[in-house]
Coordinates of C-alpha atoms in Angstrom, one line a residue:
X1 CA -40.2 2.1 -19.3
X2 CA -38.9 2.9 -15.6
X3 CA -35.9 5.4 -14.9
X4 CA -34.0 5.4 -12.1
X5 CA -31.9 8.5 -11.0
X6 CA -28.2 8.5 -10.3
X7 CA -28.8 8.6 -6.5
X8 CA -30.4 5.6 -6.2
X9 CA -28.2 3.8 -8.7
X10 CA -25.2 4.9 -6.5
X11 CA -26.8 3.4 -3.0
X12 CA -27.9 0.5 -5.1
X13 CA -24.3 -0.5 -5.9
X14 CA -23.2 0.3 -3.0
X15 CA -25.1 -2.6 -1.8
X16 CA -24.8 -4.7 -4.5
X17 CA -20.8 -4.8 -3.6
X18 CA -21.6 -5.5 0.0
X19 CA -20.6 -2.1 1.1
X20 CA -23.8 -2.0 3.8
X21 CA -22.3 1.5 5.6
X22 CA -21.6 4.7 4.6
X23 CA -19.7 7.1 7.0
X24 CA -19.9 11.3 5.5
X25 CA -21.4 14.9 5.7
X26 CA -23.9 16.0 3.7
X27 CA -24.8 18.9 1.5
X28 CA -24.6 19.9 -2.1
X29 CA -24.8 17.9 -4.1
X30 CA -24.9 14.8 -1.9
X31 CA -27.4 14.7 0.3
X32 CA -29.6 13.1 -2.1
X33 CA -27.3 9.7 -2.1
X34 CA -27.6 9.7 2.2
X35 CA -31.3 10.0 1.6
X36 CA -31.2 6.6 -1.1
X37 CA -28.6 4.4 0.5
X38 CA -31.1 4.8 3.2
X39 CA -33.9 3.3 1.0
X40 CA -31.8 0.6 -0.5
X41 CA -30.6 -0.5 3.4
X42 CA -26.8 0.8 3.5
X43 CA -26.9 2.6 6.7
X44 CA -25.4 6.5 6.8
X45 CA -23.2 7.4 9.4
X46 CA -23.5 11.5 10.0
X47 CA -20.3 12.7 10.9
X48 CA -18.8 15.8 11.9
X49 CA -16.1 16.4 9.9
X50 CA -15.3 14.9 7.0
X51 CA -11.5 13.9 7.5
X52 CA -12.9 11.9 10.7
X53 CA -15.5 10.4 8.0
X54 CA -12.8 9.2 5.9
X55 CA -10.6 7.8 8.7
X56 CA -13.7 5.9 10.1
X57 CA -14.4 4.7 6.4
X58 CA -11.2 3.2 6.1
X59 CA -11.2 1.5 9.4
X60 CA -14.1 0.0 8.6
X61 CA -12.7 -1.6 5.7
X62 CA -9.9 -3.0 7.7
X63 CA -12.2 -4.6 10.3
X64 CA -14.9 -6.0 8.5
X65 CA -13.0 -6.7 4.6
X66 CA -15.1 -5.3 2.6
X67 CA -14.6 -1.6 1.5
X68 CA -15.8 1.2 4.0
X69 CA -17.4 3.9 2.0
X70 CA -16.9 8.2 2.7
X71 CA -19.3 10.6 1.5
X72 CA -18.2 14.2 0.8
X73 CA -19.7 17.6 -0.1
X74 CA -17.4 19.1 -3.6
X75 CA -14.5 21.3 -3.1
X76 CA -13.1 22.1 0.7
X77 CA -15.3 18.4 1.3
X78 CA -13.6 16.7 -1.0
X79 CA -10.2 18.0 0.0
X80 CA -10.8 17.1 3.9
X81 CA -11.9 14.2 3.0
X82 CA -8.2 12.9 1.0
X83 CA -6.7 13.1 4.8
X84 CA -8.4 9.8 5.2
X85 CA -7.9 8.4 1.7
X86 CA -4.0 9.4 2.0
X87 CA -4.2 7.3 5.6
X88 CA -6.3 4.2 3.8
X89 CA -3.8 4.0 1.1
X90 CA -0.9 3.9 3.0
X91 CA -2.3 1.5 5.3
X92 CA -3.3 -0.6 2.8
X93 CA -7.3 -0.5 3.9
X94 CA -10.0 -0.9 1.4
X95 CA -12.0 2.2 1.5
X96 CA -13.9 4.4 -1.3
X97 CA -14.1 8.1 -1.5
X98 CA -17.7 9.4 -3.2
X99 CA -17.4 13.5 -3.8
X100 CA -19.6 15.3 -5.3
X101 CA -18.7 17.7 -8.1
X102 CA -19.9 20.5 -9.6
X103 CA -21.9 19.8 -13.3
X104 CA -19.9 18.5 -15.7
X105 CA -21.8 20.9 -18.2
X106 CA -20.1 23.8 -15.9
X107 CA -16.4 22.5 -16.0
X108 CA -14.3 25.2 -15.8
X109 CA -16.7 27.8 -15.7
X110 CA -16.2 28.3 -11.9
X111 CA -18.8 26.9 -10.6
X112 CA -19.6 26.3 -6.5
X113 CA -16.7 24.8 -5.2
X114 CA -15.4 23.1 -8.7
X115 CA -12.2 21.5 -8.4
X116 CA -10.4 19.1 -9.8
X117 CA -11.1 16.4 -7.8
X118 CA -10.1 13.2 -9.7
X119 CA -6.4 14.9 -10.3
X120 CA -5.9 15.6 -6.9
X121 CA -7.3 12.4 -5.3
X122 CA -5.4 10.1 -7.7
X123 CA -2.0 10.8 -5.8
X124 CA -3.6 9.2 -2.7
X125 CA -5.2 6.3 -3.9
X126 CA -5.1 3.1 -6.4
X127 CA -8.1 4.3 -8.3
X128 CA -9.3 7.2 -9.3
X129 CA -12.2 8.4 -11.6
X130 CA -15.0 10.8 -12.5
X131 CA -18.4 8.9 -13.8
X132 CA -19.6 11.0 -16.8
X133 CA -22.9 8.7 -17.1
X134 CA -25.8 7.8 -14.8
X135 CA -26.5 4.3 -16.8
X136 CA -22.4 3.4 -16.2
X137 CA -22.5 4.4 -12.2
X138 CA -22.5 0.3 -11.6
X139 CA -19.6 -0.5 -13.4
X140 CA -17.5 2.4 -12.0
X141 CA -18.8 1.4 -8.4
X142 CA -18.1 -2.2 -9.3
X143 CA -14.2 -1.3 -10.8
X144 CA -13.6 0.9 -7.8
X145 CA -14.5 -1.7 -5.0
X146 CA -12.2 -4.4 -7.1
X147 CA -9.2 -2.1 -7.2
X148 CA -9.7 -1.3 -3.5
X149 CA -9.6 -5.2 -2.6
X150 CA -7.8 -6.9 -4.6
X151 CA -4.2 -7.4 -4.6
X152 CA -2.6 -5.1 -2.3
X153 CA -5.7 -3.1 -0.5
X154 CA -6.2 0.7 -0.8
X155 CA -8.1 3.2 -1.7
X156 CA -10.2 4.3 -4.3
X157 CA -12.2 7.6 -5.2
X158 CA -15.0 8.2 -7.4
X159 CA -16.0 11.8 -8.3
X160 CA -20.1 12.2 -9.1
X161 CA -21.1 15.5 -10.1
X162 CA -24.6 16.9 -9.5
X163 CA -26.3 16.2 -12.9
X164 CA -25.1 12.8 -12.6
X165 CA -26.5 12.5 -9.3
X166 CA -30.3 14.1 -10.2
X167 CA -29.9 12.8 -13.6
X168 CA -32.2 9.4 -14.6
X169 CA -31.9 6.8 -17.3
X170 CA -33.9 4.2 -18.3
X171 CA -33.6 1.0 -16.2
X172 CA -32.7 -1.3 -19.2
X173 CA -30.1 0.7 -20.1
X174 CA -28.2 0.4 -16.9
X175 CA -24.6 -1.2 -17.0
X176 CA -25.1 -5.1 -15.6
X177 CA -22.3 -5.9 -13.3
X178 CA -21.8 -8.7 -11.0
X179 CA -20.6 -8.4 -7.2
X180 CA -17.2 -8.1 -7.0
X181 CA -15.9 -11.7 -4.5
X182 CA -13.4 -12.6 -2.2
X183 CA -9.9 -11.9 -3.8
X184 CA -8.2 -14.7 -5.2
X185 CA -6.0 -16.0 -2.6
X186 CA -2.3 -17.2 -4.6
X187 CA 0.7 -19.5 -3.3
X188 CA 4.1 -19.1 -3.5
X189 CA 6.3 -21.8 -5.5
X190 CA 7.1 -24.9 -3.0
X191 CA 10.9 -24.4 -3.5
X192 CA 10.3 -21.2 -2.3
X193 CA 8.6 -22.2 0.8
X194 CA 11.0 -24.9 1.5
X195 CA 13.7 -22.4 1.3
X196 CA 12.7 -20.3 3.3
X197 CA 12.0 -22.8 5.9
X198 CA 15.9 -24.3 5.4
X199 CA 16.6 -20.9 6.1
X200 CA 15.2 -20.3 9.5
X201 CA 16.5 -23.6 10.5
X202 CA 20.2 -23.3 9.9
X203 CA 19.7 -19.9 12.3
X204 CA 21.0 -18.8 14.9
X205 CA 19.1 -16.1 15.9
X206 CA 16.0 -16.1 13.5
X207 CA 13.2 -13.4 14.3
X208 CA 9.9 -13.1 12.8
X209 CA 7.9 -9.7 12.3
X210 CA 4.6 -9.3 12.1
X211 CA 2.5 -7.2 10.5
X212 CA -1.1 -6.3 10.1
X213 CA -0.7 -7.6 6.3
X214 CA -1.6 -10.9 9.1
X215 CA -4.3 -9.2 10.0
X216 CA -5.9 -8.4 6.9
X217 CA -5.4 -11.4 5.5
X218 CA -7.0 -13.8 8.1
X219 CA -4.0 -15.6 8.7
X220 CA -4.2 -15.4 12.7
X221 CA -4.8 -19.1 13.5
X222 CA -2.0 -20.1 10.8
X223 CA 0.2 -18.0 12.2
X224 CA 0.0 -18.9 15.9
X225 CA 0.1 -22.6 14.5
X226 CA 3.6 -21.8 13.0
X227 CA 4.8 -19.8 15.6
X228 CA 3.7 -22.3 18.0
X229 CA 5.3 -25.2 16.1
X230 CA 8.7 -23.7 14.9
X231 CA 8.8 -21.9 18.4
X232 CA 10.4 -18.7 16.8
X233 CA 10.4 -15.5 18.7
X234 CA 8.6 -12.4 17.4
X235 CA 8.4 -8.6 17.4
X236 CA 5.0 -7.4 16.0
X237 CA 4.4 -3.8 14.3
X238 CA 1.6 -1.5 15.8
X239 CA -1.0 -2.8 13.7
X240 CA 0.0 -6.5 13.7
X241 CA -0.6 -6.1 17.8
X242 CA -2.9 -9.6 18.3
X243 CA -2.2 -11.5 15.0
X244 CA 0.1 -13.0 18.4
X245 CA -1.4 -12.5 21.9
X246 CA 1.0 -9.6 23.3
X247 CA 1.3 -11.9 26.4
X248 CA 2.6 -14.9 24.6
X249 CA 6.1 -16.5 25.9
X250 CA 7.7 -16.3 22.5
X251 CA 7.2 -12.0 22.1
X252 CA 10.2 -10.5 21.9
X253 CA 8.2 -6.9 22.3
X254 CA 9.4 -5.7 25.5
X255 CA 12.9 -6.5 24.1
X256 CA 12.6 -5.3 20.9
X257 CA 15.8 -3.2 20.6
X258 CA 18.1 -6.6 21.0
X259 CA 16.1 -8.9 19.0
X260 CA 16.3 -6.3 16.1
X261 CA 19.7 -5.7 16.0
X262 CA 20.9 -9.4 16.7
X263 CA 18.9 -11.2 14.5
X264 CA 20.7 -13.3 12.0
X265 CA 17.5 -14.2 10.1
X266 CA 14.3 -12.0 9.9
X267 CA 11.0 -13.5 8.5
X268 CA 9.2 -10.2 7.3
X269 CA 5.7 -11.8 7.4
X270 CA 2.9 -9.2 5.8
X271 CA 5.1 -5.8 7.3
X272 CA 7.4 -3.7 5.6
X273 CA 10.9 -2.3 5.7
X274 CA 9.7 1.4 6.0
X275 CA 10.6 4.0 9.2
X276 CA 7.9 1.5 11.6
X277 CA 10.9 -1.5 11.1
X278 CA 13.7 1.1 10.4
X279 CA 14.2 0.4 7.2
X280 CA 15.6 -3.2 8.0
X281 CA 19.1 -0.9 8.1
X282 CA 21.7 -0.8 10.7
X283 CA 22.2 0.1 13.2
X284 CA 18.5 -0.8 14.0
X285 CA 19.2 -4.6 12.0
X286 CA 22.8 -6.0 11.9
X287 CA 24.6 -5.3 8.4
X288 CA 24.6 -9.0 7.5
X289 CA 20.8 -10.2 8.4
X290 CA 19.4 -12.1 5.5
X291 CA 16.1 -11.5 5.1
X292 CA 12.8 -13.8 4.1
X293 CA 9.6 -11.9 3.2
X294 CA 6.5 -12.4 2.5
X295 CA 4.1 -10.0 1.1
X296 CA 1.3 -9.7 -1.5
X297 CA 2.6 -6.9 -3.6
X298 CA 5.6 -8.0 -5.6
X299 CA 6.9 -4.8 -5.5
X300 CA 7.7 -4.8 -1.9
X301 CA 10.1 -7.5 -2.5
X302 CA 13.5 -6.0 -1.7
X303 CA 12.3 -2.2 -1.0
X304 CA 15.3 -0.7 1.3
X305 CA 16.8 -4.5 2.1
X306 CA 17.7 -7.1 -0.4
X307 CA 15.4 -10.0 0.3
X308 CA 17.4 -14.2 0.7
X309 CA 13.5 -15.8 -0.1
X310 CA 10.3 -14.3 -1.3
X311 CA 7.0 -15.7 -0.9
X312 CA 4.4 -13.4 -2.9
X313 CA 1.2 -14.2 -2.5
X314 CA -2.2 -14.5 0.5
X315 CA -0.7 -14.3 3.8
X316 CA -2.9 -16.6 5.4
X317 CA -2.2 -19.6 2.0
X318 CA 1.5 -19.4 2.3
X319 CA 1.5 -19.5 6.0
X320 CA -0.6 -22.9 5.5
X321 CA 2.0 -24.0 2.9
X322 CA 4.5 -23.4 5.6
X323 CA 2.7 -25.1 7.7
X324 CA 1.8 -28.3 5.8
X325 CA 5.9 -28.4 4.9
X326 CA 6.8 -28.5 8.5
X327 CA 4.7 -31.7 9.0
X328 CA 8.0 -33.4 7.0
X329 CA 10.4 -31.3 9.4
X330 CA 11.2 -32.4 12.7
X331 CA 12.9 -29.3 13.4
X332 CA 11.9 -26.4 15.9
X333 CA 14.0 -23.6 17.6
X334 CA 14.7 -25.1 21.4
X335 CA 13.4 -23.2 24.5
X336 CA 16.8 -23.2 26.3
X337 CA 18.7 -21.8 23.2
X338 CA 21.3 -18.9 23.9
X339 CA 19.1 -16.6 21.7
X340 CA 15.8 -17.5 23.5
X341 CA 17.5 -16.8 26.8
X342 CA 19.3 -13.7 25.8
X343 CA 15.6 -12.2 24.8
X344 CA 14.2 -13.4 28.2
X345 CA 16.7 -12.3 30.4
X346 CA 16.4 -8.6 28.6
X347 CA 13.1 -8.5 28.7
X348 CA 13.1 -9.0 32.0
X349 CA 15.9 -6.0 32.9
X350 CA 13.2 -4.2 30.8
X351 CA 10.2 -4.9 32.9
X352 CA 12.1 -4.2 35.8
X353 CA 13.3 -0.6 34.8
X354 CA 10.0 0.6 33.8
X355 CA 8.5 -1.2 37.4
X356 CA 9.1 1.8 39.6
X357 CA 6.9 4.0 37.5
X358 CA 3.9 1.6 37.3
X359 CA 3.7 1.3 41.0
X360 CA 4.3 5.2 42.0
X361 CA 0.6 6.2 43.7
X362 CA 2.0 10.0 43.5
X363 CA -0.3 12.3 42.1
X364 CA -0.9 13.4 39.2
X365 CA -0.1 10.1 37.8
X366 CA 2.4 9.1 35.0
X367 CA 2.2 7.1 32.0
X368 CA 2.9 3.9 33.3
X369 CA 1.1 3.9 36.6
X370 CA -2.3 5.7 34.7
X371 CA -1.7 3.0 32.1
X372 CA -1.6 0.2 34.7
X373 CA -5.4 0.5 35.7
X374 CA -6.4 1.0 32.1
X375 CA -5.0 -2.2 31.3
X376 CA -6.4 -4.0 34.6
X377 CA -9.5 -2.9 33.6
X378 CA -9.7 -3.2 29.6
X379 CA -11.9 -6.1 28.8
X380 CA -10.2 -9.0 27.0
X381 CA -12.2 -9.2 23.8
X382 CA -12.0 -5.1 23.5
X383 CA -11.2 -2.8 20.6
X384 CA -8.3 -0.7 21.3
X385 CA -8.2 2.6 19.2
X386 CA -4.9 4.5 20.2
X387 CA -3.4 7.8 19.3
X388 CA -1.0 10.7 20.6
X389 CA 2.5 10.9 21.4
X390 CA 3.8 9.4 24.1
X391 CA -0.1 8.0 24.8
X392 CA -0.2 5.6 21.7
X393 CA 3.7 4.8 21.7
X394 CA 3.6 4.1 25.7
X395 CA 0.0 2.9 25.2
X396 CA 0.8 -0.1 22.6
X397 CA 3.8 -1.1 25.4
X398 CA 1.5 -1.6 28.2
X399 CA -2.5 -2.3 27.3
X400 CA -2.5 -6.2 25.8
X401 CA -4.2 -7.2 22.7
X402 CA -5.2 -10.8 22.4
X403 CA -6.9 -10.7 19.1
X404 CA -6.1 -9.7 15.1
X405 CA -8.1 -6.7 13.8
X406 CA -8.4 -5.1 17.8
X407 CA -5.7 -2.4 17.7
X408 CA -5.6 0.5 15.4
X409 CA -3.4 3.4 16.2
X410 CA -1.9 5.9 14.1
X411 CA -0.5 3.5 11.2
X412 CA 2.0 3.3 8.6
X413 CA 1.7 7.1 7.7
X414 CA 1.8 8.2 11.5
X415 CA -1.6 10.0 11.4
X416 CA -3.2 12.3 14.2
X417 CA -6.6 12.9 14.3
X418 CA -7.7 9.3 13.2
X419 CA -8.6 8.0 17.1
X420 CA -12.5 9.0 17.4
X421 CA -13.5 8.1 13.5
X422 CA -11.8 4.8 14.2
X423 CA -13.6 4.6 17.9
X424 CA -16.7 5.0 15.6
X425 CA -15.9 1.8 13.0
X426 CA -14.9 0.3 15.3
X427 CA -18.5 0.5 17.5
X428 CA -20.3 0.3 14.3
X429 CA -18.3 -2.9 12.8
X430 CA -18.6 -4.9 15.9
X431 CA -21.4 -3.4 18.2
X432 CA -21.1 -6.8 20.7
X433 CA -17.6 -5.7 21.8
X434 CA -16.0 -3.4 24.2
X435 CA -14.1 -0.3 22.1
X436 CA -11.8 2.0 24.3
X437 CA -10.4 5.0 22.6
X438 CA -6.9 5.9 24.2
X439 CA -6.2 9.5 24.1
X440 CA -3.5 12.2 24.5
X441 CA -4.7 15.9 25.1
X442 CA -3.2 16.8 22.0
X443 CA -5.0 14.2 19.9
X444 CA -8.4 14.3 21.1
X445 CA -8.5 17.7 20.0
X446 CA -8.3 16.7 16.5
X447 CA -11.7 14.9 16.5
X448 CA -13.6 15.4 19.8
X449 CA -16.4 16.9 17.9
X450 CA -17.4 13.3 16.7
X451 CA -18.1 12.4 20.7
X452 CA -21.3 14.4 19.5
X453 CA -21.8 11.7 16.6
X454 CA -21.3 8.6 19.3
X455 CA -24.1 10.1 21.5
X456 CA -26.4 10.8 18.5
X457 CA -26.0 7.1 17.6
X458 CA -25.7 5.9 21.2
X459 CA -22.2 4.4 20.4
X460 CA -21.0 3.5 23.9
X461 CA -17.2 4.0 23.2
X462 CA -14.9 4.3 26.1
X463 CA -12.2 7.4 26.2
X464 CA -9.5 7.5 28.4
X465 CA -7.5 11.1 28.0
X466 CA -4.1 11.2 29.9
X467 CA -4.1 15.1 30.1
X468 CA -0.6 16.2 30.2
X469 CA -1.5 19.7 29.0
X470 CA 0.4 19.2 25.6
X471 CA 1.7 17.9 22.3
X472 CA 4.3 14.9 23.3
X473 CA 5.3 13.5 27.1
X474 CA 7.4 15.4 29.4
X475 CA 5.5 18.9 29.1
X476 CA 7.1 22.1 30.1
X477 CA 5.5 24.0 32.9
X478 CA 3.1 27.2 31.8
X479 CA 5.1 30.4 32.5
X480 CA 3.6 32.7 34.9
X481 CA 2.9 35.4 31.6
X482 CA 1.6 33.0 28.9
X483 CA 0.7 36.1 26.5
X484 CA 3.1 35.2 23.8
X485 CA 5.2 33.0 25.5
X486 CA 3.9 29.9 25.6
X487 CA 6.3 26.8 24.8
X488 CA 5.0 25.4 20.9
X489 CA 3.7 22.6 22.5
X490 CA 1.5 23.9 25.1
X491 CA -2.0 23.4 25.9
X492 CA -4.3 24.1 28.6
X493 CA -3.2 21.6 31.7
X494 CA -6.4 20.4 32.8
X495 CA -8.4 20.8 30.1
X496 CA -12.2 19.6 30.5
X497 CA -12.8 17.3 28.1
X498 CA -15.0 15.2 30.5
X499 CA -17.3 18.2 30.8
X500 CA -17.2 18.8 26.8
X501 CA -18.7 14.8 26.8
X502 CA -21.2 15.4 29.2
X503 CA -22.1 18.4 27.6
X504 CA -22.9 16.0 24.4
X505 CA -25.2 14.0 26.8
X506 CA -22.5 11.2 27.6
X507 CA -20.7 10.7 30.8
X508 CA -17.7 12.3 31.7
X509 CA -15.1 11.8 34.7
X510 CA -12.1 13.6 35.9
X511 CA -9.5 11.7 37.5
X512 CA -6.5 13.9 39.4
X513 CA -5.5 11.2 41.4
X514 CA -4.2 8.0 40.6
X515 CA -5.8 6.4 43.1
X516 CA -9.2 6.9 42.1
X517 CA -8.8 6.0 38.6
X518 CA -9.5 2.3 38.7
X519 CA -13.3 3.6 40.4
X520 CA -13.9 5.9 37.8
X521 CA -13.1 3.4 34.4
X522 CA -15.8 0.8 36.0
X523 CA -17.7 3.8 36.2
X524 CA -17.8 4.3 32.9
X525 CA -17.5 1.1 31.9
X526 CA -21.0 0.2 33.4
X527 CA -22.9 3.7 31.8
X528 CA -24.8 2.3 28.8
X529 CA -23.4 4.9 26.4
X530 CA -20.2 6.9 25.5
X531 CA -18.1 7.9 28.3
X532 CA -15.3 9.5 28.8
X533 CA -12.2 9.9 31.7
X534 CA -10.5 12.6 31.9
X535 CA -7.0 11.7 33.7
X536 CA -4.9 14.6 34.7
X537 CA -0.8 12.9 34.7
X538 CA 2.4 14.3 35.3
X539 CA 3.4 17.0 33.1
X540 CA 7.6 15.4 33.3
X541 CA 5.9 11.9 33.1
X542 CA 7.8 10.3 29.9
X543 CA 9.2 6.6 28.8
X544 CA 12.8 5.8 29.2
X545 CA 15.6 7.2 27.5
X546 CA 15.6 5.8 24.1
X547 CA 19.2 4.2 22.5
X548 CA 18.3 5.5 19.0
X549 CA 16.2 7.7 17.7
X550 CA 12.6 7.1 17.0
X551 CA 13.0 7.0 13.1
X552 CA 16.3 5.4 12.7

């Protein structure tokens, strides 16, 4: 009778789930699964550190749907490689975490790099389990991919140790399992949906927020059919950037402060009431908004704001069941309503404050006017992948998204370090579109190792770094005797990173003066592989004064 070894039954359902990539490091006592998802056609992805692995893992998940998949060395790889689980879980992003572990005929004893991996990763994830069998690896694989998809998305771990990798068993005796499908997409009840439509109709000031629960759920072209027909105005969340084109009439983005707090009814459509929509709390929200929400996770219903209607279920079915009701309601929120105008007229006070800035030619550049060319010159159909400071929160202000599933930025848990192993997914998910990676000094630093993995694979990213010399906007100036006394957030002003890309065998640019910026993104835009422009701004260059604080 045939054997197969555990290797080889790992890759195999790997595949067998759809999971066709595989982002990791290797080494003890993994390399052997690299070397078989190889064989069995799931592609590997070398990376260069393993948290950048995991956040590219969990990207990928988002983007494509099915579950990304991380591979980590035991021990210190394991534990670098939870960064990226913690970040898929709280983003809601299918994604599985393989580590290998130590003999389980050596538990305890010591061995290289044992830990206890299953107890530490099962904080950070939905699933979490050690496979004590080579003949059960399918139905652990299979359980693993089902918890990370189904219902509310996350992430899922599964520990492998060494003889379970190099161990065989016969083929016959292997666990049968069948791929796991598309998750079931459920309905709210009809009374529900008809309330919640009564609702938005006897409003005054109804607002709808969007979130990427939109985005993972497919539910684009519903919701611009309901936005379009009800003619509500919307604020989206970072990640829900394009489930709505940024530049549509009815965003209520650039006056986002107003629309929260006077809102009378907010539809909470796939987002949550956690610190990125304050809580839905004054004195962000007014005390008395009533509040319909939709969500998959029953759980959600109510967190932090008692909830008027729920709809639990598939975003994208219960935005068709809103949509189908409507055809009985003749009833849509009128253009030249005091609420629609009092949105406009602040967002445009709002464009004109910020005006100045984006058309100041004095060099170095700030945010805005840096950010003006960027966005001039950012293809339409591009991938943005955004992190920093005041980069990303500027950033996500100014550069347009037109599409779901073509921002990803620093998330619900607020993570640095995630931009280049999302660049990476992001190239590898969808290698016929543009991906620009939007950088601060500070962040790029996390992960710039991994412009060595995009040349190695020829993945022709786009980085833009607005080099500030520091950690947050409105730097401090070096003192004359740095020994010692550097300000906290200080780093080197003018930092190379172009010349660090070029070193790699991409293209790199330094930009000092705003003026020559727009030459040097077509620059890069036309070299066939990675590039990156290096764009030296105004160390005082920050966004207006805010009216609360960022978290409130």
């Amino acid at each position: 009778m045939s054997e197969v070894d555990g290797a080889t039954l790992i890759a195999r359902s790997l595949k067998q789930q759809g999971i066709d990539h595989l982002f990791g490091i290797v080494g003890f006592p993994v390399t052997a699964i690299a070397v078989a998802a190889q064989k069995e056609g799931v592609a590997y992805i070398g990376m260069r550190n393993e948290q950048s692995a995991a956040y590219a893992a969990g990207a990928y998940g988002y983007l494509t749907g099915r579950p990304g998949a991380c591979l980590t060395v035991t021990g210190p790889g394991v534990v670098h490689g939870l960064a990226g689980l913690a970040n898929a879980q709280q983003n809601c992003w299918p994604m599985i975490l393989i580590g290998g572990a130590s003999e389980t005929y050596r538990g305890g004893m010591g061995a290289f790099q044992e830990e206890r991996q299953v107890l530490i990763a099962s904080p950070f994830c939905k699933f979490a389990h050690g496979i004590e069998s080579v003949h059960r690896i399918p139905y652990y694989v299979e359980m693993a991919t089902r918890n990370a998809t189904y219902g509310r998305p996350g992430a899922t771990y599964l520990d492998v140790p060494h003889d379970i990798i190099r161990g065989k068993c016969e083929l016959d005796k292997v666990v049968e399992v069948e791929p796991v499908g598309e998750p079931p997409r459920m309905v709210a009840p009809m009374e529900n949906v008809e309330a919640a439509l009564s609702l938005l109709e006897r409003a005054e000031r109804p607002l709808v927020l969007l979130g990427k629960g939109m985005a993972w759920s497919r539910a684009e072209d519903e919701v611009r059919a309901f936005i379009e027909r009800t003619q509500l105005p919307f604020v989206r969340s970072p990640m829900g950037k394009g489930v709505m084109p940024d530049d549509h009439p009815l965003s209520a983005g650039a006056a986002r402060t107003l629309a929260l707090q006077q809102a009378d009814v907010v539809f909470l459509m796939g987002a949550r009431f956690n610190w990125i929509f304050h809580f839905g709390l004054p004195p962000r929200f007014a005390k008395d908004v009533k509040v319909i929400q939709l969500d998959i996770a029953p759980e959600e219903i109510g967190h932090n704001k008692a909830t008027e209607v729920a709809l639990v279920g598939d975003g994208k079915a219960i935005v068709s069941q809103l949509n189908k009701a409507l055809d009985n309601r003749q009833w849509f929120h009128a253009k030249d309503s005091p609420w629609r105008q009092a949105i406009a007229r602040k967002t445009t006070d709002n464009a004109a404050t910020i005006r100045p800035q984006i058309d100041d030619d004095t060099a170095p550049a700030g945010y805005y006017r840096a950010l003006r060319d960027v966005a001039a010159w950012m293809p339409r159909n591009a991938i943005l992948s955004a992190e920093g400071a005041g980069t990303m929160d500027i950033g996500l202000t100014q550069l347009p998204s037109f599409n779901a599933r073509s921002c990803l930025n620093a998330g619900t848990y607020g993570t640095m370090g995630v931009g280049l192993g999302q660049a990476i997914a992001a190239c590898v998910a969808h290698p016929d579109r543009p991906v620009i990676h939007l950088s601060g000094d500070s962040a790029i630093g996390f992960s710039g190792m991994e412009m060595e993995t995009l040349v190695r694979y020829n993945l022709p990213a786009k980085i833009v770094v607005l080099n500030n010399g520091g950690i947050g906007p409105g730097m401090p100036q070096i003192p004359q005797d740095p020994m010692f006394n550097l300000k906290p957030n200080a780093l080197i002003y003018g930092a190379r990173y172009d010349r660090v890309m070029e070193a790699f065998g991409g293209k790199g640019f330094l930009v000092q003066d705003p003026n020559n910026l727009r030459g040097a993104l077509d620059e890069a835009m036309s070299f066939r592989g990675p590039a990156l422009v290096n764009v030296v701004i105004s160390q005082g260059s920050a966004r207006k004064a805010q009216e609360f604080a960022w978290h409130s």
